[in-house]
XYZ file of C-alpha atoms in Angstrom:
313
model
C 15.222 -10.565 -22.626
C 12.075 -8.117 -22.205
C 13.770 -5.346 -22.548
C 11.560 -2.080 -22.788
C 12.551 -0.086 -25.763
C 9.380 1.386 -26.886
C 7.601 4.584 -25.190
C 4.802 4.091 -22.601
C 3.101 6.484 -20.294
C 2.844 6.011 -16.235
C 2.057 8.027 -13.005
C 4.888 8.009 -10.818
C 3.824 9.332 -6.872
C 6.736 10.178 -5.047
C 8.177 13.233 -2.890
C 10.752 15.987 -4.318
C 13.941 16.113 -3.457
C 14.938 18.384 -6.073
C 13.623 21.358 -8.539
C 15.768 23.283 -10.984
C 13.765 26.241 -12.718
C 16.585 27.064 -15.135
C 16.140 24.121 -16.464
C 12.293 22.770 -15.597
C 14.311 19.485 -14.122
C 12.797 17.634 -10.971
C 13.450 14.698 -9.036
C 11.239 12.381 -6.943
C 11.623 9.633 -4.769
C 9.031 7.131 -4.166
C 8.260 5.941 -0.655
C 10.053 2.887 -1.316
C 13.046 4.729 -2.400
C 13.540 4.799 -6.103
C 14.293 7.830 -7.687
C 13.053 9.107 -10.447
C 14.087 12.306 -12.898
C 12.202 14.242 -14.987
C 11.104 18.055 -17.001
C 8.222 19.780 -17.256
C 7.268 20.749 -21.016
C 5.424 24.149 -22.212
C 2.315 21.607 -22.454
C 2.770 20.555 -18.776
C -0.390 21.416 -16.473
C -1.037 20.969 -12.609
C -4.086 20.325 -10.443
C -5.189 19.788 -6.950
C -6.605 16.652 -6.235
C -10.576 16.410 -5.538
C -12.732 15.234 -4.366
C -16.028 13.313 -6.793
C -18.694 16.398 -7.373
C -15.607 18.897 -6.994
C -14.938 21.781 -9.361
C -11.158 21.325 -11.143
C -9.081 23.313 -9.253
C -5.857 24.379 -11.502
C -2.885 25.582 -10.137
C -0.281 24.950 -13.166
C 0.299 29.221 -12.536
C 2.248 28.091 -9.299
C 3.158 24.926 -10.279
C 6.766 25.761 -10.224
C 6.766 27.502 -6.748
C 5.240 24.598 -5.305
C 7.495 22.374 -6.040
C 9.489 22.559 -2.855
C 11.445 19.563 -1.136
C 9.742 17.376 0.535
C 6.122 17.692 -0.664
C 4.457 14.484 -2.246
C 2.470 14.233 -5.470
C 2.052 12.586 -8.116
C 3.502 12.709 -11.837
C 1.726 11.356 -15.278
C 3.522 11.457 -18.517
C 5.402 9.565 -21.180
C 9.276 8.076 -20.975
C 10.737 7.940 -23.779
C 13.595 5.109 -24.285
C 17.019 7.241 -24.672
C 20.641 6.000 -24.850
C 19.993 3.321 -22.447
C 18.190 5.070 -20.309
C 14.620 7.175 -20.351
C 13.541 10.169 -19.897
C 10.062 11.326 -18.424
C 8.448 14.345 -19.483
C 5.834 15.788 -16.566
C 2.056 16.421 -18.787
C 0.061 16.545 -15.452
C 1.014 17.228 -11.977
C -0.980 16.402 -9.054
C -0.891 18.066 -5.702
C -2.220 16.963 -2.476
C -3.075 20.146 -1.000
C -2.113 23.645 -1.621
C 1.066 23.864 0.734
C 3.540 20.767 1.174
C 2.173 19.594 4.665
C -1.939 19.681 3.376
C -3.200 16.414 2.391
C -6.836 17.063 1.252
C -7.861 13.612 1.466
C -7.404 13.928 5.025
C -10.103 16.193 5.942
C -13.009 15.149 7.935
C -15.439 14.959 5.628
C -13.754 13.172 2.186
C -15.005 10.334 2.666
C -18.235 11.099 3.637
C -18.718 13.525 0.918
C -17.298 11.230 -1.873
C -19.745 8.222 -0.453
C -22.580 10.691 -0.711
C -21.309 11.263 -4.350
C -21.329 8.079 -5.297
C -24.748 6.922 -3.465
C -26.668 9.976 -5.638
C -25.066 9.188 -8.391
C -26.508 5.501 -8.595
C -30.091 6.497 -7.304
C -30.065 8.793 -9.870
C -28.873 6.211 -12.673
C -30.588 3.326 -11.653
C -33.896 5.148 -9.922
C -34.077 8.528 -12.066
C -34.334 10.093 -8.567
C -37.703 8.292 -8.621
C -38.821 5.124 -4.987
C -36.236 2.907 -5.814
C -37.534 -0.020 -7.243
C -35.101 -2.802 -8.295
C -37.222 -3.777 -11.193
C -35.510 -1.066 -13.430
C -31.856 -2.048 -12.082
C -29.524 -2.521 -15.248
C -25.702 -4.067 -14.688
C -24.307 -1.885 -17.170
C -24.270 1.626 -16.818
C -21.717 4.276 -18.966
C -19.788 6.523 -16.639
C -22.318 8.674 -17.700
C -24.919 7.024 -15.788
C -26.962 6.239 -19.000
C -28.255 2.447 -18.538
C -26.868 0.489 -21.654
C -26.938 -3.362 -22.599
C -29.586 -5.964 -22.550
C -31.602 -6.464 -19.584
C -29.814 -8.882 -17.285
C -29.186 -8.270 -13.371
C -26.421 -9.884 -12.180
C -26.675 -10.799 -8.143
C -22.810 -10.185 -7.260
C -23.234 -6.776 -8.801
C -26.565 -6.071 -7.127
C -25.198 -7.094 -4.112
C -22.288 -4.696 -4.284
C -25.002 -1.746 -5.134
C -26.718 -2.989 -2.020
C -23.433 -2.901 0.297
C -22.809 0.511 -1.039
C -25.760 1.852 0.023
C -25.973 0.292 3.545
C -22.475 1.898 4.015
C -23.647 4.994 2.609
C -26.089 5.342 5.162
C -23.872 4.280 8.128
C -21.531 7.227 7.218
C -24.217 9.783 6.307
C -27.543 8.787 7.922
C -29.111 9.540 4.592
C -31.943 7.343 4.873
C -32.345 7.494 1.066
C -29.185 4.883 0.772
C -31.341 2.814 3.805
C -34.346 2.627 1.432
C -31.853 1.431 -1.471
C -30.495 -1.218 0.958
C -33.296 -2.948 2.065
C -35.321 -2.902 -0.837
C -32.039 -4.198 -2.648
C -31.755 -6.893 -0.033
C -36.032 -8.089 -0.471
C -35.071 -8.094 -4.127
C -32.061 -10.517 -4.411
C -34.008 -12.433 -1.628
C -37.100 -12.795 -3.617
C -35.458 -12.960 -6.791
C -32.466 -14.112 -6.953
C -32.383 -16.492 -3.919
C -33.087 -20.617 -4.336
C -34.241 -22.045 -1.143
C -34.277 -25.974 -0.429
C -36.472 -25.977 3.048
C -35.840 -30.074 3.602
C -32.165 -29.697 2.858
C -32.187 -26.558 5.398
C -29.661 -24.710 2.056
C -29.710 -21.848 0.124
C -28.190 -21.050 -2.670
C -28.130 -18.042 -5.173
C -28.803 -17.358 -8.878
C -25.742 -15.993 -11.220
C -28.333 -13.458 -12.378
C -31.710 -13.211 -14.197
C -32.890 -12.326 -17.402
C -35.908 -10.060 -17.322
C -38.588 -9.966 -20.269
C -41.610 -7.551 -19.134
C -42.994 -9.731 -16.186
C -40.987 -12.867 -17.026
C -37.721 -13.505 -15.497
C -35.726 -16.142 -16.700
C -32.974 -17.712 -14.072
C -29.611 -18.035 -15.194
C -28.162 -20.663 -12.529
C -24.836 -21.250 -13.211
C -21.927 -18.607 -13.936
C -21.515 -17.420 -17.324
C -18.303 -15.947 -16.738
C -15.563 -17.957 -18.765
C -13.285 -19.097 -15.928
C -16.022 -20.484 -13.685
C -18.531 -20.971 -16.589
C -21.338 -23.798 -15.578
C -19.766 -23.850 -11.972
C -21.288 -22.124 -9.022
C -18.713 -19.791 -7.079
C -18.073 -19.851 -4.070
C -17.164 -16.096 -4.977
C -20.264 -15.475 -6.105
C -22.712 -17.101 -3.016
C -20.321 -15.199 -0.764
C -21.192 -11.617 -2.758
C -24.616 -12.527 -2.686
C -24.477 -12.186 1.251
C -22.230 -9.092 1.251
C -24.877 -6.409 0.708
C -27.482 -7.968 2.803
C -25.004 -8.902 5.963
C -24.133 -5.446 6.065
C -27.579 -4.145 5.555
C -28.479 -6.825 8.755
C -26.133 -4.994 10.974
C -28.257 -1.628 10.974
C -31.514 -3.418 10.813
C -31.635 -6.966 12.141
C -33.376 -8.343 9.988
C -34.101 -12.046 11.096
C -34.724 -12.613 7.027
C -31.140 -12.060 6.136
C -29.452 -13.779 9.325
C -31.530 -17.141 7.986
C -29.747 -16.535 4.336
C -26.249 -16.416 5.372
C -26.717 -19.227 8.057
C -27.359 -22.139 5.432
C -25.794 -21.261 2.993
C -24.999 -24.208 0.229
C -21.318 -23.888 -0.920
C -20.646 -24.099 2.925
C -22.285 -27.249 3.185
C -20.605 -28.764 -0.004
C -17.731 -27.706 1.500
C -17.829 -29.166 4.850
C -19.093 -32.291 3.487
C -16.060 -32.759 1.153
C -13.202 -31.701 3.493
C -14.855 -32.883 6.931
C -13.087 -36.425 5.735
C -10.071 -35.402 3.590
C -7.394 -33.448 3.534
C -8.027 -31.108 0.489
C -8.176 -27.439 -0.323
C -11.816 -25.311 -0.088
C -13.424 -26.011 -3.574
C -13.531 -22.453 -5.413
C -16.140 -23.791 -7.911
C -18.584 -26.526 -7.735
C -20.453 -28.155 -10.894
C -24.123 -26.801 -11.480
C -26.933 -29.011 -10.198
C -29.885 -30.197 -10.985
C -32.683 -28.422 -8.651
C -36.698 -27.801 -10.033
C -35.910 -24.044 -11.090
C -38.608 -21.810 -9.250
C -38.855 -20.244 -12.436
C -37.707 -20.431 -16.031
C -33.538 -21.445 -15.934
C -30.887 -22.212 -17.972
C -27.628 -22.847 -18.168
C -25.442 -26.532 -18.028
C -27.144 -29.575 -16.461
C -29.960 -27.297 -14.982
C -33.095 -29.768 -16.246
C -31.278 -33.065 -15.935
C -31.618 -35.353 -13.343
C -28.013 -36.008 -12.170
C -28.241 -34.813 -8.073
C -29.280 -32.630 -5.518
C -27.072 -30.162 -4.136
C -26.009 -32.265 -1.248
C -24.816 -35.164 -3.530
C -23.150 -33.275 -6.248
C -19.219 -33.992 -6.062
C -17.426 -30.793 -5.837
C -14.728 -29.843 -8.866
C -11.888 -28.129 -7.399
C -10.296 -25.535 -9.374
């Protein structure tokens, strides 16, 4: 019963414990102790690991020196299924640094360099290097950075672009990444945000639909394992960008969002009495859209958020 007879390619990370040139044989042994053999091919390459916005830096000239006991990296290629057992042929080798003790993902500035990658690489595919101006914001986007897809913004994913940049600007003090945090948070907050001022909630659109000026609210998720349910997943990404935008700027704004929010008062009205578990995923409403919305009972007359009976999934 599944047993694996067929090729398949992997990475295996692990340290060497043993290198025979004669023969281009190695062994590894992963930090939780397996051990795993393997030969290098005429084919087989080797790189140092870098950083995003590095050069490639090759080193398959010394791969063979460097593999010395003890030093960890990390192995891609194919096993192949072979009397019983398999063997692994190296393709690409990956070193941590250029001597067995360097880690380069250890320097000082990584992670700050690889946020400030990623941060210029979104203004520049979402903004053109242009003010930022969430307006043009597209979901999709090819590793490329070329925008792609109809023209629907998605809150969780706007949200996440918005946390980014707040964090960005934490580690860098770029104030480019501030700019793309707060006006990320006005947008989901004037877009994408329902308000109910005499229930004291607030709740957040799956996404909208944008048409030149007209934006059409999609309510409910459209995703097929919560699809016509509202997320608690979902109201809680809505806040992550903005929270962490609040804690450089204070915003009074965004502390009023994530203080009523309305999956937490579903929540504690269903389990205040009863012993159940936190509803992941509560039926869509019926609420007067503040603009054009679709999706499930949206338009129907069936509750307000504070009567709907949760559905827990």
């Amino acid at each position: 019963m599944n047993k694996i007879d067929f090729p398949f390619s992997d990475t295996v990370a692990g340290y060497v414990t043993r290198f025979d040139a004669s023969t281009d044989t190695f062994a590894l042994k992963t930090t939780d102790g397996r051990e795993f053999s393997g030969k290098f091919t005429p084919t087989t390459y080797a790189k140092l690991a870098r950083n995003l916005g590095e050069p490639w830096q090759d080193c398959t000239g010394q791969m063979r020196d460097m593999m010395v006991p003890g030093r960890y990296l990390f192995v891609y290629g194919p096993f192949y299924p072979e009397e019983g057992d398999y063997r692994f042929e190296a393709k690409e080798v990956t070193f941590c640094g250029r001597t067995e003790t360097e880690y380069r993902f250890e320097k000082r500035s990584w992670w700050v360099d690889q946020i400030r990658e990623l941060g210029n690489f979104y203004l520049e595919a979402q903004f053109h290097g242009e003010a930022v101006d969430y307006r043009n914001y597209r979901t999709s986007l090819s590793i490329t950075g070329a925008k792609k897809g109809d023209f629907r913004q998605e809150t969780d994913t706007i949200s996440r672009l918005v946390y980014g940049f707040a964090t960005a600007y934490m580690l860098t003090g770029d104030d480019r990444y501030l700019e793309g945090a707060e006006k990320g948070t006005k947008y989901l907050q004037e877009h994408m945000k329902f308000e109910d001022i005499d229930e004291g909630i607030v709740y957040w659109y799956h996404a909208i639909d944008v048409s030149g000026t007209r934006e059409t609210k999609i309510f409910a998720s459209e995703f097929g394992d919560d699809f016509d349910g509202i997320p608690a997943y979902e109201q809680i990404y809505a806040l992550a960008g903005p929270i962490q935008t609040y804690r450089i700027t204070g915003e009074p704004s965004i502390l009023r969002d994530a203080e009523k929010p309305w999956i937490c008062s579903i929540a504690f009205s269903w389990t205040k009495n009863r012993a159940v578990t936190f509803p992941t995923s509560i039926p869509s409403p019926s609420v007067p859209p503040a603009a054009p919305c679709r999706s499930g009972t949206v338009g129907r007359k069936t509750g307000t958020p504070s009567a709907i009976t949760p559905r827990l999934t």
